[in-house]
Short mmCIF file of C-alpha atoms in Angstrom, two decimals:
data_model
loop_
_atom_site.label_atom_id
_atom_site.label_comp_id
_atom_site.label_asym_id
_atom_site.label_seq_id
_atom_site.Cartn_x
_atom_site.Cartn_y
_atom_site.Cartn_z
CA ASP Y 58 110.27 164.16 129.95
CA GLY Y 59 111.09 160.59 127.66
CA GLY Y 60 110.57 157.04 128.68
CA ILE Y 61 108.73 153.89 128.75
CA THR Y 62 105.03 153.82 130.90
CA GLN Y 63 104.26 150.05 131.64
CA SER Y 64 100.29 149.95 133.14
CA PRO Y 65 98.80 148.70 135.52
CA LYS Y 66 101.53 148.19 138.33
CA TYR Y 67 99.86 145.43 139.53
CA LEU Y 68 97.17 143.59 138.16
CA PHE Y 69 94.90 140.67 139.50
CA ARG Y 70 93.52 138.07 137.24
CA LYS Y 71 91.46 134.37 137.64
CA GLU Y 72 92.67 131.39 135.63
CA GLY Y 73 91.53 130.95 132.17
CA GLN Y 74 91.21 135.05 130.96
CA ASN Y 75 93.21 137.05 128.33
CA VAL Y 76 94.54 139.92 129.94
CA THR Y 77 96.73 142.76 127.78
CA LEU Y 78 99.58 144.82 129.46
CA SER Y 79 100.32 148.06 128.24
CA CYS Y 80 103.75 149.82 126.88
CA GLU Y 81 104.34 153.15 125.83
CA GLN Y 82 106.95 155.34 124.75
CA ASN Y 83 107.84 158.67 123.95
CA LEU Y 84 111.60 158.30 122.48
CA ASN Y 85 111.19 158.06 119.45
CA HIS Y 86 112.32 154.62 119.62
CA ASP Y 87 112.41 152.32 116.38
CA ALA Y 88 112.01 149.03 118.37
CA MET Y 89 110.53 147.79 121.03
CA TYR Y 90 110.42 144.41 123.91
CA TRP Y 91 108.80 142.71 126.18
CA TYR Y 92 110.44 140.38 128.59
CA ARG Y 93 109.34 138.25 131.64
CA GLN Y 94 111.07 137.74 134.57
CA ASP Y 95 110.93 135.03 137.01
CA PRO Y 96 112.30 134.47 140.46
CA GLY Y 97 115.87 133.77 140.05
CA GLN Y 98 115.89 134.24 136.48
CA GLY Y 99 117.10 136.80 134.15
CA LEU Y 100 114.92 138.75 131.57
CA ARG Y 101 114.01 136.17 129.19
CA LEU Y 102 112.78 137.86 125.75
CA ILE Y 103 109.07 137.81 124.60
CA TYR Y 104 108.22 138.95 121.51
CA TYR Y 105 110.36 142.32 119.54
CA SER Y 106 108.99 144.55 117.49
CA GLN Y 107 111.91 146.22 114.61
CA ILE Y 108 109.49 148.59 113.26
CA VAL Y 109 105.98 149.39 112.87
CA ASN Y 110 104.02 146.34 111.28
CA ASP Y 111 106.06 143.93 112.34
CA PHE Y 112 107.39 141.64 115.08
CA GLN Y 113 109.04 138.68 115.57
CA LYS Y 114 108.60 135.80 118.48
CA GLY Y 115 111.52 135.90 121.38
CA ASP Y 116 112.35 132.90 123.02
CA ILE Y 117 109.58 132.08 124.96
CA ALA Y 118 106.11 133.35 122.93
CA GLU Y 119 104.08 130.44 123.56
CA GLY Y 120 101.10 131.68 125.19
CA TYR Y 121 102.04 135.42 124.65
CA SER Y 122 100.75 137.67 121.44
CA VAL Y 123 102.03 141.20 120.67
CA SER Y 124 100.56 144.02 117.47
CA ARG Y 125 102.36 146.74 116.73
CA GLU Y 126 100.20 149.58 114.66
CA LYS Y 127 102.16 152.53 116.36
CA LYS Y 128 105.66 153.36 116.74
CA GLU Y 129 105.00 154.95 119.95
CA SER Y 130 102.70 151.81 121.30
CA PHE Y 131 103.77 147.32 121.69
CA PRO Y 132 100.42 145.95 123.88
CA LEU Y 133 101.34 142.19 125.67
CA THR Y 134 98.16 140.22 125.94
CA VAL Y 135 99.03 136.93 128.06
CA THR Y 136 96.80 134.48 126.69
CA SER Y 137 95.13 131.50 128.77
CA ALA Y 138 97.03 129.43 126.53
CA GLN Y 139 99.72 130.77 128.70
CA LYS Y 140 100.87 128.20 131.78
CA ASN Y 141 102.47 129.98 134.24
CA PRO Y 142 101.09 133.72 133.43
CA THR Y 143 102.22 134.94 137.23
CA ALA Y 144 105.32 136.80 136.60
CA PHE Y 145 107.36 140.63 136.21
CA TYR Y 146 106.39 141.71 132.71
CA LEU Y 147 109.14 144.42 131.34
CA CYS Y 148 108.54 145.90 128.19
CA ALA Y 149 111.93 148.58 126.73
CA SER Y 150 112.87 149.98 123.76
CA SER Y 151 115.88 150.85 122.23
CA ASP Y 152 117.07 153.47 119.14
CA ARG Y 153 118.31 151.79 116.06
CA SER Y 154 118.83 154.57 113.86
CA PRO Y 155 122.73 155.06 113.14
CA ALA Y 156 122.80 158.41 115.13
CA GLY Y 157 121.64 156.46 118.24
CA LEU Y 158 124.43 156.50 120.88
CA ASP Y 159 124.27 152.80 121.59
CA PRO Y 160 122.15 150.50 119.41
CA TYR Y 161 122.37 148.36 121.97
CA GLU Y 162 121.25 149.64 124.53
CA GLN Y 163 117.51 148.93 125.92
CA TYR Y 164 115.68 151.53 128.22
CA PHE Y 165 113.32 149.74 130.04
CA GLY Y 166 109.49 150.73 131.77
CA PRO Y 167 109.04 150.27 135.70
CA GLY Y 168 107.32 146.79 134.55
CA THR Y 169 103.96 144.85 135.64
CA ARG Y 170 103.26 142.55 137.85
CA LEU Y 171 100.56 139.84 136.47
CA THR Y 172 99.30 137.38 139.13
CA VAL Y 173 97.01 134.34 137.97
CA THR Y 174 94.72 132.57 140.26
CA ASP G 260 120.97 126.48 127.39
CA GLN G 261 122.64 128.88 129.30
CA GLN G 262 124.06 131.70 127.43
CA VAL G 263 125.12 134.02 129.97
CA LYS G 264 125.82 132.73 133.28
CA GLN G 265 126.22 135.08 136.55
CA ASN G 266 127.80 131.84 138.80
CA SER G 267 126.78 133.69 142.92
CA PRO G 268 123.69 134.33 142.76
CA SER G 269 124.49 136.99 145.44
CA LEU G 270 127.30 138.56 147.22
CA SER G 271 128.12 141.14 149.94
CA VAL G 272 129.99 143.63 150.38
CA GLN G 273 131.98 146.51 152.96
CA GLU G 274 131.47 149.69 151.67
CA GLY G 275 134.30 151.69 150.65
CA ARG G 276 135.21 148.29 149.25
CA ILE G 277 135.27 147.15 146.05
CA SER G 278 133.07 145.34 144.28
CA ILE G 279 133.76 142.44 141.00
CA LEU G 280 130.53 141.38 139.81
CA ASN G 281 131.34 137.96 137.03
CA CYS G 282 129.78 136.45 133.99
CA ASP G 283 130.73 134.09 131.26
CA TYR G 284 128.86 133.14 128.26
CA THR G 285 129.56 130.33 125.23
CA ASN G 286 128.34 132.29 122.49
CA SER G 287 130.99 133.11 120.36
CA MET G 288 128.64 135.25 118.47
CA PHE G 289 128.04 138.15 121.13
CA ASP G 290 130.07 141.05 120.49
CA TYR G 291 129.13 143.58 123.42
CA PHE G 292 128.42 143.34 126.13
CA LEU G 293 126.26 145.18 128.90
CA TRP G 294 125.68 145.61 132.82
CA TYR G 295 122.72 146.45 134.10
CA LYS G 296 120.77 147.39 138.29
CA LYS G 297 118.25 146.62 138.82
CA TYR G 298 115.66 147.22 142.51
CA PRO G 299 113.60 145.50 143.67
CA ALA G 300 109.51 146.44 141.69
CA GLU G 301 111.43 148.29 139.26
CA GLY G 302 112.82 147.90 135.57
CA PRO G 303 116.48 147.93 135.22
CA THR G 304 118.97 150.29 134.06
CA PHE G 305 122.03 150.67 132.54
CA LEU G 306 124.87 151.00 133.99
CA ILE G 307 128.00 150.62 131.30
CA SER G 308 129.20 148.77 128.19
CA ILE G 309 131.28 147.30 126.46
CA SER G 310 132.33 145.76 122.43
CA SER G 311 134.69 143.36 122.05
CA ILE G 312 137.13 145.32 120.41
CA LYS G 313 137.91 146.67 123.84
CA ASP G 314 139.41 145.07 127.03
CA LYS G 315 138.10 147.74 129.31
CA ASN G 316 135.72 150.39 130.04
CA GLU G 317 135.12 152.57 132.93
CA ASP G 318 133.47 155.25 133.77
CA GLY G 319 133.47 156.73 137.06
CA ARG G 320 133.17 153.61 139.73
CA PHE G 321 132.09 151.37 137.27
CA THR G 322 135.04 149.54 135.58
CA VAL G 323 133.73 146.38 132.66
CA PHE G 324 136.81 144.38 131.45
CA LEU G 325 135.83 141.74 128.99
CA ASN G 326 138.22 138.61 128.80
CA LYS G 327 137.76 137.65 125.48
CA SER G 328 139.34 133.93 125.50
CA ALA G 329 138.08 133.13 128.49
CA LYS G 330 134.58 134.31 127.83
CA HIS G 331 134.21 135.91 130.84
CA LEU G 332 133.30 139.64 131.93
CA SER G 333 133.70 141.59 135.31
CA LEU G 334 132.13 144.38 136.75
CA HIS G 335 134.41 146.70 139.16
CA ILE G 336 133.02 149.27 141.36
CA VAL G 337 134.97 150.81 143.99
CA PRO G 338 134.30 152.31 146.19
CA SER G 339 130.96 150.24 146.67
CA GLN G 340 128.27 152.21 148.31
CA PRO G 341 125.24 151.37 149.88
CA GLY G 342 123.38 152.79 147.29
CA ASP G 343 124.73 150.18 144.41
CA SER G 344 122.58 147.41 146.51
CA ALA G 345 120.52 146.17 143.72
CA VAL G 346 120.50 143.03 141.63
CA TYR G 347 122.74 143.54 138.71
CA PHE G 348 122.15 141.25 135.12
CA CYS G 349 124.53 140.82 132.54
CA ALA G 350 123.74 140.88 128.72
CA ALA G 351 125.51 140.32 125.71
CA ALA G 352 124.76 141.19 122.30
CA GLY G 353 125.62 139.59 118.84
CA GLY G 354 124.53 140.69 114.76
CA ASN G 355 121.18 142.15 116.28
CA GLU G 356 119.62 143.86 118.75
CA LYS G 357 118.51 141.08 120.71
CA LEU G 358 120.03 141.11 124.30
CA THR G 359 120.36 137.65 126.27
CA PHE G 360 120.58 138.02 129.85
CA GLY G 361 122.63 135.97 132.51
CA THR G 362 120.65 135.18 135.73
CA GLY G 363 121.83 138.23 138.04
CA THR G 364 124.17 138.71 141.44
CA ARG G 365 122.40 139.89 143.63
CA LEU G 366 124.53 142.81 145.70
CA THR G 367 125.15 143.97 149.31
CA ILE G 368 126.62 146.81 150.06
CA ILE G 369 126.77 146.41 154.39
CA PRO G 370 127.82 149.58 155.91
#
């Protein structure tokens, strides 16, 4: 059963600590994305990766870092430099292959709610 | 600079009637549009999409209309069902796989 998993569902951290959010996909998708959602706002792109060992900043990358060492995995680290880290974080992936049904459709994981106090 | 706008934060519709959700965009480079549905504490799920070469796409109870000259698209759900109660996001793409999302509209179906 293919899909995207994010763990944990809920995460609590003290201010000043770095925290890493997990994202794994078994859809064999090349591209992966990280978004955050805040109340009353849409999904804002943090980082994205179109291929292994390569990634680009999205619209709100400051205070975040990522790695893409494996096709299946795209972990996001929320650093202490992120001023407002409390949010709902969503990971997504998409199929960039020419045979893909819809190159723009992104498949989302269930999300991780991070609370920093 | 909000390139994709959903000006109605919420919408209530009677069960069985038509729900119409609206979305406006400003970037002329956008050439593909998608609608996602999201329940609380879950990831969004894809509903329907439309390419800029079309003005309508239909899938069961869901129809998306695109008016390129007005830079406006709408999602019609008919008939509306209680399970349709969710937040709906409009998203746009142009030139690469990056999606730009609107702020969402919370749809409530009244039984």
